[in-house]
Short mmCIF file of C-alpha atoms and ligand atoms in Angstrom, two decimals:
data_model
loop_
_atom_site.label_atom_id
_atom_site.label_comp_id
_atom_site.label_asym_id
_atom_site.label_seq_id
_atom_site.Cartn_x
_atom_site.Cartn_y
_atom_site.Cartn_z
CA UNK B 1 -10.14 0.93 44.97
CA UNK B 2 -7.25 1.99 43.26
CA UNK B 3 -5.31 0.62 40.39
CA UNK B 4 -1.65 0.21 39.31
CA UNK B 5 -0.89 2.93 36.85
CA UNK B 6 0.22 1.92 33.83
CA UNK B 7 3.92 1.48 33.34
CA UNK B 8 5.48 3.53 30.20
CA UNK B 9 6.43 1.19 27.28
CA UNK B 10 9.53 -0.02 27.19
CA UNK B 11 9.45 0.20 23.29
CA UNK B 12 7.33 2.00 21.23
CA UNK B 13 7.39 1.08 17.89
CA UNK B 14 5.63 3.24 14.64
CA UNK B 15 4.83 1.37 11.35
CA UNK B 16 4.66 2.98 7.62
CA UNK B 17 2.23 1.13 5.76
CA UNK B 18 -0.22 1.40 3.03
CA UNK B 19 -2.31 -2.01 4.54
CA UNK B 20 -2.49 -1.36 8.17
CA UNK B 21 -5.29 -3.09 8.53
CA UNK B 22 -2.97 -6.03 7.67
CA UNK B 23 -2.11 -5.76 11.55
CA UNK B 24 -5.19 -5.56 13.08
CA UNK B 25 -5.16 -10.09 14.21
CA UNK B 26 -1.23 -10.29 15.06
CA UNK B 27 -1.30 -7.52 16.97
CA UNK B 28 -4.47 -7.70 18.92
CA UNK B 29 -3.97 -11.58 19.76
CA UNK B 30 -2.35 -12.98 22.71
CA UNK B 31 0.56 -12.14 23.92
CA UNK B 32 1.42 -9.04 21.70
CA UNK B 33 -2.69 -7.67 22.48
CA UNK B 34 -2.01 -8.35 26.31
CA UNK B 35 1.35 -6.66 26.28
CA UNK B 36 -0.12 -3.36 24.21
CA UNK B 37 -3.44 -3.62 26.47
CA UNK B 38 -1.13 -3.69 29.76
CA UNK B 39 1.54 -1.16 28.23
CA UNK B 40 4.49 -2.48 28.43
CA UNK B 41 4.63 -1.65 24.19
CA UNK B 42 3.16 0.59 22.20
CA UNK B 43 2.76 -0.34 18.40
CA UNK B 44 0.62 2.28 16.22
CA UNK B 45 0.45 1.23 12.51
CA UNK B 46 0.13 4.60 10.36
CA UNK B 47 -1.99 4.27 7.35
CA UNK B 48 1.22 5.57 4.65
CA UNK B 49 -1.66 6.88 2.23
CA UNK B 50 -2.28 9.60 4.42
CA UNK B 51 0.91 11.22 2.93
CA UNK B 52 0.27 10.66 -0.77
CA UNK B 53 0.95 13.02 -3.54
CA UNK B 54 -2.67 13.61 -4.89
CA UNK B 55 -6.56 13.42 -3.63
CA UNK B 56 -6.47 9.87 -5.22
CA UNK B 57 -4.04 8.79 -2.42
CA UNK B 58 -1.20 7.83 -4.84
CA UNK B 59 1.56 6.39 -3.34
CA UNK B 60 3.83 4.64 -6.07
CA UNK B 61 4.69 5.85 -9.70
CA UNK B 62 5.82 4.33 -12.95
CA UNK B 63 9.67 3.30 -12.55
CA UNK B 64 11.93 5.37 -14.23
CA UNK B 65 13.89 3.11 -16.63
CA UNK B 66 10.76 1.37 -17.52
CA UNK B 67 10.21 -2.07 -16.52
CA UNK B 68 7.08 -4.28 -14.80
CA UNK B 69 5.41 -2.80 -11.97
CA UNK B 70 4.94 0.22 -9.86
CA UNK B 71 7.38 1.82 -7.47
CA UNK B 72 6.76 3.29 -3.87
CA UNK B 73 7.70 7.21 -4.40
CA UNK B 74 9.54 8.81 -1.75
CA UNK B 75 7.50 11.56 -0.47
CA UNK B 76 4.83 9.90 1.18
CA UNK B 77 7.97 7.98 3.61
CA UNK B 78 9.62 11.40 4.19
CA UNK B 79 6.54 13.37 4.81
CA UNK B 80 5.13 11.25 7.28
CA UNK B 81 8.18 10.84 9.11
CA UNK B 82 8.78 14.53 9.42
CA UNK B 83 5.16 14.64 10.67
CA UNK B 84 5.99 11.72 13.11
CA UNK B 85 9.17 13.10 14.50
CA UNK B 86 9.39 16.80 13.17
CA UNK B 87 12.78 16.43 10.87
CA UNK B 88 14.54 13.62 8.99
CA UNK B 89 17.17 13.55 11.84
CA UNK B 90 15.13 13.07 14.93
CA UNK B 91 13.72 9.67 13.66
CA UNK B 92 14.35 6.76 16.02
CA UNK B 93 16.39 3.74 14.51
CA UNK B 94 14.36 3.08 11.20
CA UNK B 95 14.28 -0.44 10.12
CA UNK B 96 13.48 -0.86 5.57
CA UNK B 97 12.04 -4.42 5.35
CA UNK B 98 13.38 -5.94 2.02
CA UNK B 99 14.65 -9.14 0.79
CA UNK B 100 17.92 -7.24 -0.39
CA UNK B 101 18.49 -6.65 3.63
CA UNK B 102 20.15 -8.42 6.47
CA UNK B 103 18.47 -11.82 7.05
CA UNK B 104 16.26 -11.10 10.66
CA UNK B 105 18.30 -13.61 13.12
CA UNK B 106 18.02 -13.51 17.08
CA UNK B 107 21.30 -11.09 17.72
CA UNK B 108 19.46 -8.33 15.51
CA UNK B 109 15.97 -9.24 16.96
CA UNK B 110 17.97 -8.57 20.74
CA UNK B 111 19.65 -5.75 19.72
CA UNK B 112 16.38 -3.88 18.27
CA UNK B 113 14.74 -4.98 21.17
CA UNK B 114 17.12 -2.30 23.28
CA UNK B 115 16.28 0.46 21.57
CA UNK B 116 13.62 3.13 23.28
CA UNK B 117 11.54 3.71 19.58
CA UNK B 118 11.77 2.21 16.69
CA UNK B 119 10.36 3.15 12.93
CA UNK B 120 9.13 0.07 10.77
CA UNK B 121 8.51 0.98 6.84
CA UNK B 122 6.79 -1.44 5.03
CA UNK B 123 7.20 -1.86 0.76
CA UNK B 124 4.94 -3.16 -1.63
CA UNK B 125 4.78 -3.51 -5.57
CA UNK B 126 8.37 -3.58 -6.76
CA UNK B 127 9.49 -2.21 -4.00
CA UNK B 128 10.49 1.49 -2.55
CA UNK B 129 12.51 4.23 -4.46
CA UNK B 130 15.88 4.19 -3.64
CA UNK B 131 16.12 7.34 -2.13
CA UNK B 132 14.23 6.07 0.80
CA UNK B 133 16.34 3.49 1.64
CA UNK B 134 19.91 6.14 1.14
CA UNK B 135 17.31 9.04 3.34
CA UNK B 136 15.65 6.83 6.43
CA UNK B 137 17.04 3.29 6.82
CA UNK B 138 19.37 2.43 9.45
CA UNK B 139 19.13 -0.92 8.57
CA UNK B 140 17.27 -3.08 5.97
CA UNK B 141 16.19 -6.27 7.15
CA UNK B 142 14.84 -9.59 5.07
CA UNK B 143 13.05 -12.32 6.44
CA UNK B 144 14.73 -14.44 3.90
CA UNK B 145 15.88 -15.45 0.71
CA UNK B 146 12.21 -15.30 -1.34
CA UNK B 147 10.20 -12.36 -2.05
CA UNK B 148 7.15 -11.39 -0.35
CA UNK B 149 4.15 -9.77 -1.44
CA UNK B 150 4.66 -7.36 0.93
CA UNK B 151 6.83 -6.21 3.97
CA UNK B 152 3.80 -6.22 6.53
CA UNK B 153 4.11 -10.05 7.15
CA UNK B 154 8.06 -9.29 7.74
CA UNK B 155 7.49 -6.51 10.18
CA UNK B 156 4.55 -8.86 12.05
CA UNK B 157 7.40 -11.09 12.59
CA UNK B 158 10.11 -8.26 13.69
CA UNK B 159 8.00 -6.76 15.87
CA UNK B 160 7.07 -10.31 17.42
CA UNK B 161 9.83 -10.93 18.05
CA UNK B 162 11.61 -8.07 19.07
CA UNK B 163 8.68 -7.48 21.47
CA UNK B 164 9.16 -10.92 23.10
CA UNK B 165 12.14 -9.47 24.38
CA UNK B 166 10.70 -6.55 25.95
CA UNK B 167 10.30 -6.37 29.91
CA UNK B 168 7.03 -7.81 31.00
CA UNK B 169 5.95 -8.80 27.94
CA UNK B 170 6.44 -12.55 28.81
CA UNK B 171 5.75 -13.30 31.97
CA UNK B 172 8.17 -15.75 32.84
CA UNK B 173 11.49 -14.66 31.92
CA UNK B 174 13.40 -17.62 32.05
CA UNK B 175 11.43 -19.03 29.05
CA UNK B 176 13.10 -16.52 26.94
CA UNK B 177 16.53 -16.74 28.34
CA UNK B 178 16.36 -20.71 27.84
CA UNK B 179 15.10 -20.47 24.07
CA UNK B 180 16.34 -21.40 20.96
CA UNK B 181 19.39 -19.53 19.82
CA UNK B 182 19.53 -17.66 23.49
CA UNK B 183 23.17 -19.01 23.69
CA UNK B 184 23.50 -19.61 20.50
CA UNK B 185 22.14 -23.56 20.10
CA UNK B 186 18.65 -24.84 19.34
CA UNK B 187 16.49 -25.69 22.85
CA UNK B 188 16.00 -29.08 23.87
CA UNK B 189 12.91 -31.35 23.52
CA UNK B 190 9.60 -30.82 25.80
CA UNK B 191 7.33 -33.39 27.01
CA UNK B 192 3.91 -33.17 29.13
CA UNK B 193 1.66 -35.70 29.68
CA UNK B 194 0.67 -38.43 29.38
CA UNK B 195 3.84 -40.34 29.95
CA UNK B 196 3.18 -42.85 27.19
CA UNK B 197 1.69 -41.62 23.61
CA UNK B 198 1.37 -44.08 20.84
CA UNK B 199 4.00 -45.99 21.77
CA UNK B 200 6.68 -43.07 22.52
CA UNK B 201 7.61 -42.54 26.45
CA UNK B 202 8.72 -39.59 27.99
CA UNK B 203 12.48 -40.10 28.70
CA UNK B 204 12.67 -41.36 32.16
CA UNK B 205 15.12 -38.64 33.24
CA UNK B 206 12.58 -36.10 33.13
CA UNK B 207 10.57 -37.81 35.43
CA UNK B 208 13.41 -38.49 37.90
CA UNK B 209 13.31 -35.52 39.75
CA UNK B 210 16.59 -35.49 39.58
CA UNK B 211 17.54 -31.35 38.66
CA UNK B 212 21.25 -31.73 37.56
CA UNK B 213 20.26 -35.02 35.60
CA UNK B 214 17.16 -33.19 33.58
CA UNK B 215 19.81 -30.02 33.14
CA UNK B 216 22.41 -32.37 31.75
CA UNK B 217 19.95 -34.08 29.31
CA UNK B 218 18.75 -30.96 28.10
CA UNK B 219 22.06 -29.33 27.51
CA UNK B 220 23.15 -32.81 25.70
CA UNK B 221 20.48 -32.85 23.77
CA UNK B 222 20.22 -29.71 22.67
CA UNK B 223 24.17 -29.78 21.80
CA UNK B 224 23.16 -32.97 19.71
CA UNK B 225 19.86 -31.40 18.23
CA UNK B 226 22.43 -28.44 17.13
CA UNK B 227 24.65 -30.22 15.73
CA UNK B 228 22.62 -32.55 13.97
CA UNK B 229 20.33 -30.13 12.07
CA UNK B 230 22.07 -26.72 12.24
CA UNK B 231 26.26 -27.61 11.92
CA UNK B 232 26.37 -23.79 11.08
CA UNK B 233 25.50 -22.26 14.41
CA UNK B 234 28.04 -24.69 16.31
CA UNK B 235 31.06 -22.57 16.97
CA UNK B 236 33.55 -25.04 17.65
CA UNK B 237 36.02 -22.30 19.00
CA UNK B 238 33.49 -21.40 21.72
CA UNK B 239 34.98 -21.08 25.16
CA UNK B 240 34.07 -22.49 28.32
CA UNK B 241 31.61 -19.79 29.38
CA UNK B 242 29.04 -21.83 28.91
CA UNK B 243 27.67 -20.10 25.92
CA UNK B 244 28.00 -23.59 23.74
CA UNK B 245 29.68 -26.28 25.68
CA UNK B 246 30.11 -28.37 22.83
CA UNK B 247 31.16 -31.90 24.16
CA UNK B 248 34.45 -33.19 21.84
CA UNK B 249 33.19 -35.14 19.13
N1 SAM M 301 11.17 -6.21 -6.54
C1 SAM M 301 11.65 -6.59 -5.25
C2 SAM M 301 12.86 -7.50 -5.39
O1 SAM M 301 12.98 -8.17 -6.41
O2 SAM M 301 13.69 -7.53 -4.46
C3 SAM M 301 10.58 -7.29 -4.43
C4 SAM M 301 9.48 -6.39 -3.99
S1 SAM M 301 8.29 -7.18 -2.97
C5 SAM M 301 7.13 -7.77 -4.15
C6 SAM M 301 7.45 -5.86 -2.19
C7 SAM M 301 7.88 -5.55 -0.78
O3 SAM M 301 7.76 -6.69 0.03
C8 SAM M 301 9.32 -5.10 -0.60
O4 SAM M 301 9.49 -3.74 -0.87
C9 SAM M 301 9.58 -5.43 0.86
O5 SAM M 301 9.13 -4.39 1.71
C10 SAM M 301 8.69 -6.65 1.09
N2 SAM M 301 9.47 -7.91 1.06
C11 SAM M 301 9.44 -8.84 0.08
N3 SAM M 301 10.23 -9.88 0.38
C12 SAM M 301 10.78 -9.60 1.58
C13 SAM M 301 11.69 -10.29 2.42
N4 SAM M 301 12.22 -11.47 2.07
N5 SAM M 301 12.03 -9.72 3.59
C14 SAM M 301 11.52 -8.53 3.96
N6 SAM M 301 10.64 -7.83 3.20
C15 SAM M 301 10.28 -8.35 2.02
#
């Protein structure tokens, strides 16, 4: 019997950390294990303390300045990307997570998600030395406006979704394309049985089998939805492409 070889990843992503085993459940479980397991992605978390300075695997130092806390130094980043990719310039686009950064939204998750490689560096303590954010980022990314403990949890989330993107990594491709923020409002409401719950039905148009009638519903409602909890990602100049399709109000 033979088998289908398998295919070369569509994105390959590295990760600079000094908790890898941080990713050992996200990226093992479901849909992101099945994807790596299959290859359509490759993920390899690099343990950052294999570039330290010293034989105690130092990575951080005393901030110069003075001040609480400890400070990623930059040689361990540099070193093990020149190990990784030979020189500084041959790096693929090299994300910083940091709360300083561009807040993660689904435009920068799609537009990651068509690069070949990317490079994923990871802070901890006060954060990383400055020179490693002017030396390897292409972009610094935040989850959001509160400080983490770490960037590991942020790049579990990047490379979630960024990966979700990622041919054959969902199977059914029209889930993504009909998803929250896909053209640019918030997805509809879903129902599955049982028809009655506690007193709440399924709206009877669902059940119609009437295709135009559920489409219509669920582009109503998720104009309403939209503009009900999220007023800022209603563009009220958008066109008649289809993109937004804002009823007037
Ligand atoms: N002293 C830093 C500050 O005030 O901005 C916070 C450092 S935080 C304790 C340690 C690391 O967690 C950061 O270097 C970064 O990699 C990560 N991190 C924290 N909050 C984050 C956020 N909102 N988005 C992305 N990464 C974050």
């Amino acid at each position: 019997m033979t088998t289908d070889p398998a295919p070369t990843p569509a994105l390959g992503i590295d990760v600079l950390s000094i908790f890898p085993e941080y990713f050992t459940g996200p990226l093992d479980a479901s849909l992101l294990g099945k994807a790596r397991a299959r290859g359509h992605l490759r993920v390899d978390v690099h343990d950052l303390r294999g570039w330290s300075v010293d034989r105690h695997r130092t990575v951080d130092a005393e901030p110069y300045g003075g001040g609480a806390g400890m400070v990623m130094r930059p040689e361990p980043f540099v070193h093990a990307v020149e190990d990784l990719y030979g020189t500084l310039a041959d790096r693929p686009r090299t994300v910083l997570l940091t709360p300083r950064g561009r807040r993660l939204d689904q435009a920068l998750v799609a537009e990651l998600a068509r690069e070949p490689e990317l490079l994923v560096l990871c802070g901890r303590y006060e954060g990383i030395d400055e020179r490693v954010h002017q030396l390897l980022a292409h972009d610094e990314v935040s989850l959001g406006d509160y400080v983490l403990a770490g960037g590991e949890v942020a790049a579990c989330v990047l490379i979630e979704a960024v990966s979700r993107l990622v041919p054959g990594v969902v199977g059914n491709v029209d889930s993504v394309a009909a998803e929250s923020f896909a053209g640019g409002l918030l997805e509809h409401p879903h129902y599955t049985r049982p028809p009655t719950f506690r007193g709440l039905t399924v709206p009877a148009v669902l059940r119609s089998g009437d295709h135009g009638a559920v489409a219509a519903w669920r582009r109503a409602q998720s104009q309403a939805r939209t503009r009900a909890v999220r007023p800022d990602l209603v563009d009220e100049d958008a066109g008649d492409d289809g993109s937004q399709e804002l009823p007037p109000r």
